[in-house]
Coordinates of C-alpha atoms in Angstrom, one line a residue:
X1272 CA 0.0 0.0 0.0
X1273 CA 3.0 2.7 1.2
X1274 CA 4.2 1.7 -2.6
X1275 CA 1.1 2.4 -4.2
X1276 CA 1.1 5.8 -2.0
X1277 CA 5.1 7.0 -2.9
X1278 CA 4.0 6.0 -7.1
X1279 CA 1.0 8.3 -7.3
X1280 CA 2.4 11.8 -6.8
X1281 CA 5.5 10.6 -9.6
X1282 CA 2.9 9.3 -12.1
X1283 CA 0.7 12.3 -11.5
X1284 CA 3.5 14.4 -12.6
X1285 CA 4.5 12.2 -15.5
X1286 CA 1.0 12.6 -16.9
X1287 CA 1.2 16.8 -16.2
X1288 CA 4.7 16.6 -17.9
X1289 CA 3.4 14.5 -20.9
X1290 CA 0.3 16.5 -21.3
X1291 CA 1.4 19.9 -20.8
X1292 CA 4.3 18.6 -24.0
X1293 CA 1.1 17.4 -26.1
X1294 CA -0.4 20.4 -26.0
X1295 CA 1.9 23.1 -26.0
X1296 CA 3.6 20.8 -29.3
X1297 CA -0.1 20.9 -30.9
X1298 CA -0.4 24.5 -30.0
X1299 CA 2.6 25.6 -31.6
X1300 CA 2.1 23.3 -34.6
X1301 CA -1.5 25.0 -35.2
X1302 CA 0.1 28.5 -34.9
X1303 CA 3.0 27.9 -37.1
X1304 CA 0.9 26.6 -39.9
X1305 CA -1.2 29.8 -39.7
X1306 CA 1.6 31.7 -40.0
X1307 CA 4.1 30.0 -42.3
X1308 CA 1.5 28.5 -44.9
X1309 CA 0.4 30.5 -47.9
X1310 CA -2.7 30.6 -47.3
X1311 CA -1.9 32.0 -43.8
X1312 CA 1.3 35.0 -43.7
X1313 CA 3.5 32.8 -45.7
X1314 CA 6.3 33.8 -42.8
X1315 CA 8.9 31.0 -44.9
X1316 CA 11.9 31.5 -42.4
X1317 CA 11.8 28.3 -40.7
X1318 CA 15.4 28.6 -38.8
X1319 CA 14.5 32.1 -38.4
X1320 CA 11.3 31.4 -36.5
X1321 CA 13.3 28.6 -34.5
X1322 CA 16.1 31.1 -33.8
X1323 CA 13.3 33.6 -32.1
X1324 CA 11.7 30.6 -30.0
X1325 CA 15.0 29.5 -28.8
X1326 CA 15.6 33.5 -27.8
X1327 CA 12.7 34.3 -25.9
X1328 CA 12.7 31.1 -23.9
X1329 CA 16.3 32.1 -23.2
X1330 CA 15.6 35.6 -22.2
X1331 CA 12.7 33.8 -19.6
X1332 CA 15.0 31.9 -18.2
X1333 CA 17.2 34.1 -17.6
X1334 CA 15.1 36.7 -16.2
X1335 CA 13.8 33.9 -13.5
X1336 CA 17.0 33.1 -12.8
X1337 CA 17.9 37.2 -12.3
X1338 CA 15.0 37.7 -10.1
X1339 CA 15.7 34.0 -8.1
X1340 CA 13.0 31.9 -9.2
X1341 CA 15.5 29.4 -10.3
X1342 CA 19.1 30.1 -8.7
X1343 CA 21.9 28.7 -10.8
X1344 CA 23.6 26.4 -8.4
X1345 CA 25.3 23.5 -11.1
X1346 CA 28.3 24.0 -13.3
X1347 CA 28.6 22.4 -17.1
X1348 CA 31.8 22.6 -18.5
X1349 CA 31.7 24.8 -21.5
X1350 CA 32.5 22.0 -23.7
X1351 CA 29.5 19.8 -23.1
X1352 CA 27.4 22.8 -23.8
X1353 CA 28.8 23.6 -27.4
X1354 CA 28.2 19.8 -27.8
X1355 CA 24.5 20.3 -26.9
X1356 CA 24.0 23.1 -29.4
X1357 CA 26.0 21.8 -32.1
X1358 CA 23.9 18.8 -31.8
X1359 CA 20.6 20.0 -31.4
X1360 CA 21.1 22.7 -34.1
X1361 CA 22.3 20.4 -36.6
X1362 CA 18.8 18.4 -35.6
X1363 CA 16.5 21.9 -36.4
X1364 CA 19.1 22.9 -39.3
X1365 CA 19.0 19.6 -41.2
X1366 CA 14.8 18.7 -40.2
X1367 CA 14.4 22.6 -41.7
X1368 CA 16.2 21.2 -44.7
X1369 CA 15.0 18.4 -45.4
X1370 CA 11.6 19.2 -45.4
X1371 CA 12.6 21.8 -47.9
X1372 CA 14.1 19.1 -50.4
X1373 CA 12.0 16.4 -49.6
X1374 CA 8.0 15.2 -50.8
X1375 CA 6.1 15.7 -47.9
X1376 CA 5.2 11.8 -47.8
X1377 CA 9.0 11.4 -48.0
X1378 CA 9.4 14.0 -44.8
X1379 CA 7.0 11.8 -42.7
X1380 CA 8.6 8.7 -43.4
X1381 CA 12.2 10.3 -42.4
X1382 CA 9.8 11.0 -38.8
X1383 CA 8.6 7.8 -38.5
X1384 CA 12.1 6.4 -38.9
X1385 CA 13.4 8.4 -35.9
X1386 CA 10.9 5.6 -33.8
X1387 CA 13.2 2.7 -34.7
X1388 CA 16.6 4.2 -35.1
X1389 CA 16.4 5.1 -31.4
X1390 CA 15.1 2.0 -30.7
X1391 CA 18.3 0.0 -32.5
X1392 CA 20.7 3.0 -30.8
X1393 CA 19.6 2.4 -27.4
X1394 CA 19.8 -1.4 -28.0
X1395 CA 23.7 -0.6 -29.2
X1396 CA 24.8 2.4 -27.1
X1397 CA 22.8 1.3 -23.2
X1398 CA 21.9 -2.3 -23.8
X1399 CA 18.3 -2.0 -23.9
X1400 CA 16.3 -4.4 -24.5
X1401 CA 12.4 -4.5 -25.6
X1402 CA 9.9 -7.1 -25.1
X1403 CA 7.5 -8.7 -28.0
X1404 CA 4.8 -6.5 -27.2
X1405 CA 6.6 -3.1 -26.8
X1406 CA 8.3 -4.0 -30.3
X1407 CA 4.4 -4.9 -31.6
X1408 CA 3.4 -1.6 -30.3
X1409 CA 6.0 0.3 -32.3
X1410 CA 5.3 -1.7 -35.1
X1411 CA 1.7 -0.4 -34.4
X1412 CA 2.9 3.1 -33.9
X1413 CA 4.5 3.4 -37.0
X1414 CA 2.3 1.6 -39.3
X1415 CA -0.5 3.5 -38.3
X1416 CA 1.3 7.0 -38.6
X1417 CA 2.0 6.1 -41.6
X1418 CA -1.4 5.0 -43.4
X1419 CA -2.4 8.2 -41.9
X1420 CA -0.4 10.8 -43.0
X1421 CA 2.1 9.3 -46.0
X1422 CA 1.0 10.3 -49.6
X1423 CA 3.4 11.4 -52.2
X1424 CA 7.1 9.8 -51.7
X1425 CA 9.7 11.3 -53.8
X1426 CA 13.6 10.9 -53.2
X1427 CA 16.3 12.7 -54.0
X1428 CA 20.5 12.5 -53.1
X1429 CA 20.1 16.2 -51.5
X1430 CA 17.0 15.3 -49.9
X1431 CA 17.5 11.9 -48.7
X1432 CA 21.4 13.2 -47.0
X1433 CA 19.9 15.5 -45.0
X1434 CA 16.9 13.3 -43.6
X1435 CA 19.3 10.9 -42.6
X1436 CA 21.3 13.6 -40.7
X1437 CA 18.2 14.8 -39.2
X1438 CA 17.1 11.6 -37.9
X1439 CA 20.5 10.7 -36.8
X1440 CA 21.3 14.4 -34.5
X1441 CA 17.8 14.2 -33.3
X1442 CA 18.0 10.3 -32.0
X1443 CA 21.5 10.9 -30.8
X1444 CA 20.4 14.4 -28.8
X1445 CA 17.5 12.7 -27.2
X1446 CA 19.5 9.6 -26.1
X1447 CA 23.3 10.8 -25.6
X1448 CA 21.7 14.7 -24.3
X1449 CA 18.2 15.7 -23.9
X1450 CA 16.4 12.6 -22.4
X1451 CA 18.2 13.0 -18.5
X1452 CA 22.1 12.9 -19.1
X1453 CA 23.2 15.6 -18.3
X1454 CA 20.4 16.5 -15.8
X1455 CA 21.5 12.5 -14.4
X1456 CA 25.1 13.4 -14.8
X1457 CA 24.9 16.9 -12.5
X1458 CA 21.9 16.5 -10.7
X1459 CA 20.3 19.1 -11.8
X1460 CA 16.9 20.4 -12.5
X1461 CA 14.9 20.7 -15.2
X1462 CA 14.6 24.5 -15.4
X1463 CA 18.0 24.9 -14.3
X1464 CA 19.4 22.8 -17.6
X1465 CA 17.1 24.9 -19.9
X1466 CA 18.5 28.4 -18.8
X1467 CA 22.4 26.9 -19.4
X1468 CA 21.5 25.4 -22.5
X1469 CA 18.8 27.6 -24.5
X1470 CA 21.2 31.0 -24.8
X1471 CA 23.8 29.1 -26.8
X1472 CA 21.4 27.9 -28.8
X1473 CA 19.6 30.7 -29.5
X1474 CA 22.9 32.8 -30.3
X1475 CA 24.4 30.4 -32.5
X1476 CA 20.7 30.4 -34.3
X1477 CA 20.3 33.8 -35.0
X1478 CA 23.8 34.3 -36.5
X1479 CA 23.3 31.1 -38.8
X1480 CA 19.4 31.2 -39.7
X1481 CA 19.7 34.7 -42.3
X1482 CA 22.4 32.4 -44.7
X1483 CA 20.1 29.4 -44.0
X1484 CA 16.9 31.0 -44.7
X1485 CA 18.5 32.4 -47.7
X1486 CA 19.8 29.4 -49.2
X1487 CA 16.1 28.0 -48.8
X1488 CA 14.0 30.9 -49.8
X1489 CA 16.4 32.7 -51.7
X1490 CA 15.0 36.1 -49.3
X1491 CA 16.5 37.7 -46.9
X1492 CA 13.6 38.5 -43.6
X1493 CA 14.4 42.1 -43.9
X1494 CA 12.0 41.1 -47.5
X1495 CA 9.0 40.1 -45.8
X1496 CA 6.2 42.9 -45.0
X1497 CA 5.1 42.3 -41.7
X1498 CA 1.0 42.5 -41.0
X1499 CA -0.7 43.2 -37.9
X1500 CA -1.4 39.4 -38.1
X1501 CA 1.7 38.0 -38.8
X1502 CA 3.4 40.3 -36.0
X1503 CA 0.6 38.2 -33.2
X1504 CA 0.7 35.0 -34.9
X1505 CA 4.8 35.5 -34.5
X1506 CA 4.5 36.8 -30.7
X1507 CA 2.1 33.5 -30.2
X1508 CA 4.3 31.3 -31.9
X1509 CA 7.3 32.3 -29.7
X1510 CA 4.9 32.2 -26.4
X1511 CA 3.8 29.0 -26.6
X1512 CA 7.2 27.9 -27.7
X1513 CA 8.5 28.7 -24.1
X1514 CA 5.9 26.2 -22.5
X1515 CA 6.8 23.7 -25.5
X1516 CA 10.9 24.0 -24.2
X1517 CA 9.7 24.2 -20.4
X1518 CA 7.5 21.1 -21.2
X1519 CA 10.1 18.9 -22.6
X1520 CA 12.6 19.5 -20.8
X1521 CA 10.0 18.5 -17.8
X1522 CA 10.3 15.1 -19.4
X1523 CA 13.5 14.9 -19.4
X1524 CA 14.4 11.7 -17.1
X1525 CA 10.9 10.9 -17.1
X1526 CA 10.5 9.1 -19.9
X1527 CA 13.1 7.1 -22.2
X1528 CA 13.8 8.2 -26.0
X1529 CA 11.8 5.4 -27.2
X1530 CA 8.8 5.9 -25.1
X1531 CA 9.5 9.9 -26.0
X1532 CA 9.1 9.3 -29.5
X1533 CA 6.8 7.2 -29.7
X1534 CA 3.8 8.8 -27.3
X1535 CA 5.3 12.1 -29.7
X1536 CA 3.3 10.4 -32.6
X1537 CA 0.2 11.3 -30.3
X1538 CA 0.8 15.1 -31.6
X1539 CA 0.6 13.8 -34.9
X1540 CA -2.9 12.2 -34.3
X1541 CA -4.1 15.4 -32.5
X1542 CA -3.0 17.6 -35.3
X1543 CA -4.9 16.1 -37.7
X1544 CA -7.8 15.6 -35.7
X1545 CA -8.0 19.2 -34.9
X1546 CA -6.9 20.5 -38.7
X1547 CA -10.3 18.3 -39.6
X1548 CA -12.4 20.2 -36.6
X1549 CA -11.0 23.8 -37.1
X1550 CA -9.7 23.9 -40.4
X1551 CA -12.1 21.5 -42.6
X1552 CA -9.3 19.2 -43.5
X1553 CA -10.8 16.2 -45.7
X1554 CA -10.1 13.0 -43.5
X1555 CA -10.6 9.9 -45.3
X1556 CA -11.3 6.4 -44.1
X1557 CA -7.5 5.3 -44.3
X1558 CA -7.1 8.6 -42.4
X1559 CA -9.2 7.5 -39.4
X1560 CA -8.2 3.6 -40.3
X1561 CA -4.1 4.7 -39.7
X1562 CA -5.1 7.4 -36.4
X1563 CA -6.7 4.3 -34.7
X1564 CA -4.4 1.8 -35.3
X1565 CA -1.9 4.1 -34.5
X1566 CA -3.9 5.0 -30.9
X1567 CA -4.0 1.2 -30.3
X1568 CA -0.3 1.3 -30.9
X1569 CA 0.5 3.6 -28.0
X1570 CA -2.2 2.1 -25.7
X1571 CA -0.4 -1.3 -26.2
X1572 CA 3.0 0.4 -26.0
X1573 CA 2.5 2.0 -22.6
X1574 CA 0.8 -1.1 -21.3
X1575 CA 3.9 -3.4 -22.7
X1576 CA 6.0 -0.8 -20.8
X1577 CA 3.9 -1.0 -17.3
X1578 CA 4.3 -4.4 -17.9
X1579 CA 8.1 -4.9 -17.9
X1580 CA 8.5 -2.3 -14.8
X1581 CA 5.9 -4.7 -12.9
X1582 CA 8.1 -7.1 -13.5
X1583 CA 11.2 -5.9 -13.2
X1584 CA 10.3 -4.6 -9.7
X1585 CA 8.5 -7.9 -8.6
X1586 CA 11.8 -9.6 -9.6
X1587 CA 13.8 -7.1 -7.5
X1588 CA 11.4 -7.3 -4.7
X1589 CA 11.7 -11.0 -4.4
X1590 CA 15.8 -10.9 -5.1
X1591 CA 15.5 -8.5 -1.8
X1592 CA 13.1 -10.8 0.0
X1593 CA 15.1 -13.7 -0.7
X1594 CA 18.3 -11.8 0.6
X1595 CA 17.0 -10.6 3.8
X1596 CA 16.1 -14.5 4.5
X1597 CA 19.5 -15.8 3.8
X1598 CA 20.4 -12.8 6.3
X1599 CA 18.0 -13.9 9.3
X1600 CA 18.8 -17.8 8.2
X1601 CA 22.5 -17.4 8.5
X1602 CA 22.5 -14.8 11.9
X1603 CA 19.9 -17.8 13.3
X1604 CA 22.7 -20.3 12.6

């Protein structure tokens, strides 16, 4: 019973953490496409937009930590946090660029890749291993994804280089970096990671994303005519980007890179739902056939994943039960 007591308050948190990521993820994604698609501002500076989400969380954190909401108390050598940003910038640079080259059916498939490369890098790098049914789930996962939301596929050398190097930075920064080691490694706190972290970032961004933007677009953002609209849709972006950061890095520890990725397709399936509500997107039956597949997926993932820690803590449980026997046998003798 004390168990049952000590696991509530830490799964209550996990769900917060979890849903506070959905929807700050499926926030941003609904204001971005207003104000990046052409029927919306056609705002088409993607690194430019990630360079001004990256600044403003910093300048939050930074603030908080000014005023003492969230003291810096931890050191990280300088080195480690180049290594961050190089990392996690190359992951943004190379996604920005490949969904540039790339057919949009091509793009998703790249995504939907990211599930088992992580998978096969945790398996290689930590050892993991993954039961039938959590490798059915993903199966699940990724099937369903990608009856859902794969169309056109078109490949090319330029295209298909930089997908692999997105999916490769991102699976290595959520398994080397962002998923808990370096929060594991210093002990520190969430918040406290964030405000090292995000200022790099953000710097390095905004001096590379006007070359970037301008080998994509061929514009420069001093082109684009800002409306009244595009000016709050921007501002909105960049607010709810702060909880998106906030949220994830919430996660970090919480969650391993697999389970991270694949209870991220959720976004996917809440995106389209609510593109069909809001914006009269045409969902067809494959649509609806692929989103509830792919819900069964993650219902049967986190239930293969309850599953193993059950076990793995009866097993423990009797290990230690079995030891403090041969304790009280031997000390009787």
């Amino acid at each position: 019973m004390e168990i049952k007591e000590r696991k509530s308050p830490f799964t209550v948190c996990n769900v917060g953490a979890w849903s506070m990521t959905v929807v700050s993820s499926v926030g941003i994604i609904m204001a971005n496409r207003q104000l990046m698609s052409p029927q919306g501002f056609a705002f088409a500076f993607a690194t430019t937009l990630s360079s001004f989400h990256y600044s403003l969380t910093a300048l939050v954190c930074l603030v908080s930590n000014a005023v003492g909401y969230s003291p810096s108390t931890h050191v990280i050598p300088l080195w480690e946090l180049i290594l961050f940003s190089v990392v996690a910038n190359a992951s943004i640079i190379a996604m920005n660029f490949s969904l540039i080259l790339n057919s949009p059916g091509f793009f998703q498939i790249s995504r939907l890749s990211m599930v088992p490369v992580v998978c096969v890098m945790e398996w290689i790098l930590h050892g993991k291993q993954f039961s039938r049914g959590a490798k059915m789930a993903v199966v699940m996962v990724v099937v369903g994804v990608g009856i859902s939301t794969v169309t056109d596929v078109k490949v090319n050398a330029k295209g298909f280089l930089c997908a692999c190097v997105a999916v490769l930075c991102t699976s290595l920064h959520q398994i080397e970096q962002l998923i808990g080691s370096l929060q594991k490694k210093y002990s520190i706190g969430s918040f406290e990671l964030l405000t090292k972290t995000t200022p790099m970032q953000a710097l390095s961004l905004l001096f590379l994303c006007p070359f970037i933007d301008f080998y994509l677009t061929g514009k420069f953002l001093s082109n684009y005519k800002f409306s009244s609209g595009a000016f709050i849709f921007l501002l909105l972006s960049c607010s709810i980007a702060v909880f998106c950061k906030v949220s994830l890095y919430l996660c970090i520890g919480r969650f391993s890179a697999s389970s991270f990725q694949v209870l991220g397709h959720m976004k996917t399936i809440c995106v389209m739902t609510l593109a069909w509500l809001l914006f009269d997107s045409k969902l067809s039956l494959k649509n609806f056939l692929g989103m509830a597949l792919a819900a069964m997926g993650m219902i049967a993932y986190t239930w293969a994943v309850e599953a193993e820690k059950d076990a793995t803590n009866s097993k423990s449980h009797r290990n230690t039960k079995d030891k403090i026997s041969g304790e009280l046998a031997s000390s009787a003798v």
